[in-house]
Amino acid sequence: MSAIDHYINAVTQQGETEARQDGSAAIEAHHLLLGIAAQEGNSAHEVLTSAGLDRQAIRDALDREFEHSLGAAGVSLASFDLPPATPDPKRRVSLGASARLCLERGFASATGKKDLRPGHLLLGILEAEVGTVPRALALAGVDRTALTTRLQQSLSDGSW
């Protein structure tokens, strides 16, 4: 297996762990974003952390997005004493639609598999116009355009 294969596997496995902890039935884009944030030593991780987006900051932004989305439906999370999700360690979760689309966009942004790097996976996530990730990043005050520009610069520099 190549280095990028190992990286994609690690991000996907971390995404599966995140999905399971959330009680989700599928790995979605936000789970992959958390998986990328957990993989240190590459340009995608560096771009995220340079914007103040470590794993905990992303988790906090996702929690705010969840609460905000409930509020849009007229539900106040503070009105309920919800227990935390009960992870099912035996459940095997598969890739959801948003995760598949992010991977497809990321792969398509590289000229070929030999040129595929961690930043391409993050680019596939940041290019989503709708969904949980764009809403969470907006609520966190993250400039996705600036973040994408920084990421594209690191990709053009050939950074791993």
mmCIF file of C-alpha atoms in Angstrom:
data_model
loop_
_atom_site.group_PDB
_atom_site.id
_atom_site.type_symbol
_atom_site.label_atom_id
_atom_site.label_comp_id
_atom_site.label_asym_id
_atom_site.label_seq_id
_atom_site.Cartn_x
_atom_site.Cartn_y
_atom_site.Cartn_z
ATOM 1 C CA MET A 1 0.000 0.000 0.000
ATOM 2 C CA SER A 2 1.181 3.497 -0.806
ATOM 3 C CA ALA A 3 1.448 6.319 1.728
ATOM 4 C CA ILE A 4 -1.796 7.885 0.485
ATOM 5 C CA ASP A 5 -3.586 4.554 0.812
ATOM 6 C CA HIS A 6 -2.469 4.339 4.440
ATOM 7 C CA TYR A 7 -3.581 7.937 5.014
ATOM 8 C CA ILE A 8 -7.026 7.407 3.447
ATOM 9 C CA ASN A 9 -7.442 4.231 5.493
ATOM 10 C CA ALA A 10 -6.469 6.033 8.713
ATOM 11 C CA VAL A 11 -8.848 8.946 8.019
ATOM 12 C CA THR A 12 -11.675 6.558 7.173
ATOM 13 C CA GLN A 13 -11.064 4.434 10.268
ATOM 14 C CA GLN A 14 -11.011 7.553 12.463
ATOM 15 C CA GLY A 15 -14.174 8.722 10.693
ATOM 16 C CA GLU A 16 -15.792 5.392 11.497
ATOM 17 C CA THR A 17 -14.792 5.769 15.149
ATOM 18 C CA GLU A 18 -16.265 9.282 15.198
ATOM 19 C CA ALA A 19 -19.489 8.091 13.555
ATOM 20 C CA ARG A 20 -19.821 5.217 15.992
ATOM 21 C CA GLN A 21 -19.287 7.559 18.963
ATOM 22 C CA ASP A 22 -22.014 9.844 17.583
ATOM 23 C CA GLY A 23 -24.355 6.885 17.212
ATOM 24 C CA SER A 24 -24.446 7.544 13.454
ATOM 25 C CA ALA A 25 -25.327 4.844 10.972
ATOM 26 C CA ALA A 26 -22.891 6.191 8.372
ATOM 27 C CA ILE A 27 -19.559 7.986 8.089
ATOM 28 C CA GLU A 28 -20.356 11.455 6.781
ATOM 29 C CA ALA A 29 -18.214 14.408 5.695
ATOM 30 C CA HIS A 30 -17.944 15.831 9.193
ATOM 31 C CA HIS A 31 -16.620 12.505 10.476
ATOM 32 C CA LEU A 32 -13.938 12.549 7.767
ATOM 33 C CA LEU A 33 -13.052 16.132 8.742
ATOM 34 C CA LEU A 34 -12.543 14.967 12.315
ATOM 35 C CA GLY A 35 -10.472 12.072 10.948
ATOM 36 C CA ILE A 36 -8.258 14.490 9.004
ATOM 37 C CA ALA A 37 -7.823 16.651 12.094
ATOM 38 C CA ALA A 38 -6.605 13.584 13.994
ATOM 39 C CA GLN A 39 -3.870 12.783 11.439
ATOM 40 C CA GLU A 40 -0.843 14.930 12.254
ATOM 41 C CA GLY A 41 2.261 15.514 10.177
ATOM 42 C CA ASN A 42 0.767 16.574 6.844
ATOM 43 C CA SER A 43 -0.254 19.769 5.090
ATOM 44 C CA ALA A 44 -4.005 19.185 5.537
ATOM 45 C CA HIS A 45 -3.559 19.023 9.299
ATOM 46 C CA GLU A 46 -1.294 22.086 9.241
ATOM 47 C CA VAL A 47 -3.821 24.114 7.229
ATOM 48 C CA LEU A 48 -6.591 23.188 9.671
ATOM 49 C CA THR A 49 -4.562 24.015 12.769
ATOM 50 C CA SER A 50 -3.342 27.296 11.254
ATOM 51 C CA ALA A 51 -7.019 28.310 11.167
ATOM 52 C CA GLY A 52 -7.502 27.223 14.791
ATOM 53 C CA LEU A 53 -9.267 24.030 13.763
ATOM 54 C CA ASP A 54 -7.894 21.200 15.812
ATOM 55 C CA ARG A 55 -10.088 18.195 16.511
ATOM 56 C CA GLN A 56 -11.712 19.763 19.583
ATOM 57 C CA ALA A 57 -12.448 23.056 17.803
ATOM 58 C CA ILE A 58 -14.081 21.130 14.961
ATOM 59 C CA ARG A 59 -16.093 19.024 17.429
ATOM 60 C CA ASP A 60 -17.237 22.227 19.188
ATOM 61 C CA ALA A 61 -18.245 23.781 15.845
ATOM 62 C CA LEU A 62 -20.196 20.645 14.941
ATOM 63 C CA ASP A 63 -21.964 20.708 18.314
ATOM 64 C CA ARG A 64 -22.916 24.372 17.743
ATOM 65 C CA GLU A 65 -24.192 23.487 14.270
ATOM 66 C CA PHE A 66 -26.337 20.683 15.729
ATOM 67 C CA GLU A 67 -27.824 23.013 18.323
ATOM 68 C CA HIS A 68 -28.359 25.743 15.729
ATOM 69 C CA SER A 69 -30.104 23.311 13.347
ATOM 70 C CA LEU A 70 -32.421 22.149 16.117
ATOM 71 C CA GLY A 71 -33.153 25.793 16.935
ATOM 72 C CA ALA A 72 -34.106 26.431 13.311
ATOM 73 C CA ALA A 73 -36.725 23.699 13.733
ATOM 74 C CA GLY A 74 -37.981 25.304 16.944
ATOM 75 C CA VAL A 75 -36.282 22.857 19.293
ATOM 76 C CA SER A 76 -34.084 24.041 22.122
ATOM 77 C CA LEU A 77 -31.392 21.566 23.076
ATOM 78 C CA ALA A 78 -31.228 23.204 26.514
ATOM 79 C CA SER A 79 -34.876 22.210 27.111
ATOM 80 C CA PHE A 80 -33.980 18.539 27.130
ATOM 81 C CA ASP A 81 -31.646 16.469 29.235
ATOM 82 C CA LEU A 82 -30.451 14.224 26.451
ATOM 83 C CA PRO A 83 -28.085 11.427 27.361
ATOM 84 C CA PRO A 84 -24.909 11.117 25.318
ATOM 85 C CA ALA A 85 -24.985 8.784 22.356
ATOM 86 C CA THR A 86 -24.313 5.177 23.245
ATOM 87 C CA PRO A 87 -21.540 3.965 20.952
ATOM 88 C CA ASP A 88 -21.975 0.498 19.539
ATOM 89 C CA PRO A 89 -18.471 -0.912 19.114
ATOM 90 C CA LYS A 90 -19.824 -3.849 17.106
ATOM 91 C CA ARG A 91 -21.627 -1.749 14.523
ATOM 92 C CA ARG A 92 -19.789 -1.443 11.238
ATOM 93 C CA VAL A 93 -20.747 1.848 9.660
ATOM 94 C CA SER A 94 -20.321 2.494 5.958
ATOM 95 C CA LEU A 95 -19.560 5.636 3.986
ATOM 96 C CA GLY A 96 -22.521 7.960 3.718
ATOM 97 C CA ALA A 97 -23.414 10.094 0.712
ATOM 98 C CA SER A 98 -21.665 13.251 1.912
ATOM 99 C CA ALA A 99 -18.437 11.352 2.650
ATOM 100 C CA ARG A 100 -18.481 9.649 -0.750
ATOM 101 C CA LEU A 101 -18.994 12.993 -2.481
ATOM 102 C CA CYS A 102 -16.118 14.545 -0.542
ATOM 103 C CA LEU A 103 -13.804 11.686 -1.468
ATOM 104 C CA GLU A 104 -14.864 11.901 -5.113
ATOM 105 C CA ARG A 105 -14.245 15.677 -5.201
ATOM 106 C CA GLY A 106 -10.896 15.216 -3.489
ATOM 107 C CA PHE A 107 -9.768 12.468 -5.852
ATOM 108 C CA ALA A 108 -10.945 14.495 -8.864
ATOM 109 C CA SER A 109 -8.887 17.501 -7.738
ATOM 110 C CA ALA A 110 -5.644 15.504 -8.143
ATOM 111 C CA THR A 111 -4.179 14.804 -11.556
ATOM 112 C CA GLY A 112 -3.870 11.114 -10.710
ATOM 113 C CA LYS A 113 -3.498 8.740 -7.790
ATOM 114 C CA LYS A 114 0.273 9.182 -7.710
ATOM 115 C CA ASP A 115 -0.312 12.927 -7.161
ATOM 116 C CA LEU A 116 -3.026 12.473 -4.521
ATOM 117 C CA ARG A 117 -2.082 13.931 -1.132
ATOM 118 C CA PRO A 118 -3.876 14.521 2.192
ATOM 119 C CA GLY A 119 -4.749 18.069 1.160
ATOM 120 C CA HIS A 120 -6.872 16.760 -1.687
ATOM 121 C CA LEU A 121 -9.156 14.965 0.780
ATOM 122 C CA LEU A 122 -9.572 18.133 2.813
ATOM 123 C CA LEU A 123 -10.205 20.084 -0.382
ATOM 124 C CA GLY A 124 -13.030 17.676 -1.230
ATOM 125 C CA ILE A 125 -14.622 18.461 2.130
ATOM 126 C CA LEU A 126 -14.130 22.236 1.939
ATOM 127 C CA GLU A 127 -15.630 22.416 -1.541
ATOM 128 C CA ALA A 128 -19.039 21.274 -0.278
ATOM 129 C CA GLU A 129 -21.463 24.163 -0.673
ATOM 130 C CA VAL A 130 -24.200 22.733 1.548
ATOM 131 C CA GLY A 131 -24.308 20.436 4.525
ATOM 132 C CA THR A 132 -23.146 20.090 8.082
ATOM 133 C CA VAL A 133 -19.501 21.055 7.502
ATOM 134 C CA PRO A 134 -20.117 24.370 5.694
ATOM 135 C CA ARG A 135 -22.720 25.345 8.302
ATOM 136 C CA ALA A 136 -20.443 24.395 11.214
ATOM 137 C CA LEU A 137 -17.471 26.275 9.776
ATOM 138 C CA ALA A 138 -19.622 29.347 9.120
ATOM 139 C CA LEU A 139 -20.922 29.303 12.699
ATOM 140 C CA ALA A 140 -17.313 29.013 13.903
ATOM 141 C CA GLY A 141 -16.401 32.109 11.889
ATOM 142 C CA VAL A 142 -14.069 30.227 9.550
ATOM 143 C CA ASP A 143 -13.426 31.776 6.147
ATOM 144 C CA ARG A 144 -13.684 28.674 3.948
ATOM 145 C CA THR A 145 -12.439 30.604 0.906
ATOM 146 C CA ALA A 146 -9.264 31.666 2.702
ATOM 147 C CA LEU A 147 -8.814 28.165 4.103
ATOM 148 C CA THR A 148 -9.245 26.650 0.631
ATOM 149 C CA THR A 149 -6.771 29.138 -0.838
ATOM 150 C CA ARG A 150 -4.184 28.206 1.809
ATOM 151 C CA LEU A 151 -4.783 24.536 1.128
ATOM 152 C CA GLN A 152 -4.458 24.954 -2.640
ATOM 153 C CA GLN A 153 -1.185 26.824 -2.091
ATOM 154 C CA SER A 154 0.188 23.963 -0.041
ATOM 155 C CA LEU A 155 -0.905 21.511 -2.743
ATOM 156 C CA SER A 156 0.765 23.566 -5.479
ATOM 157 C CA ASP A 157 3.956 23.592 -3.388
ATOM 158 C CA GLY A 158 3.887 19.800 -3.430
ATOM 159 C CA SER A 159 3.516 19.564 0.353
ATOM 160 C CA TRP A 160 2.536 16.180 1.745
#
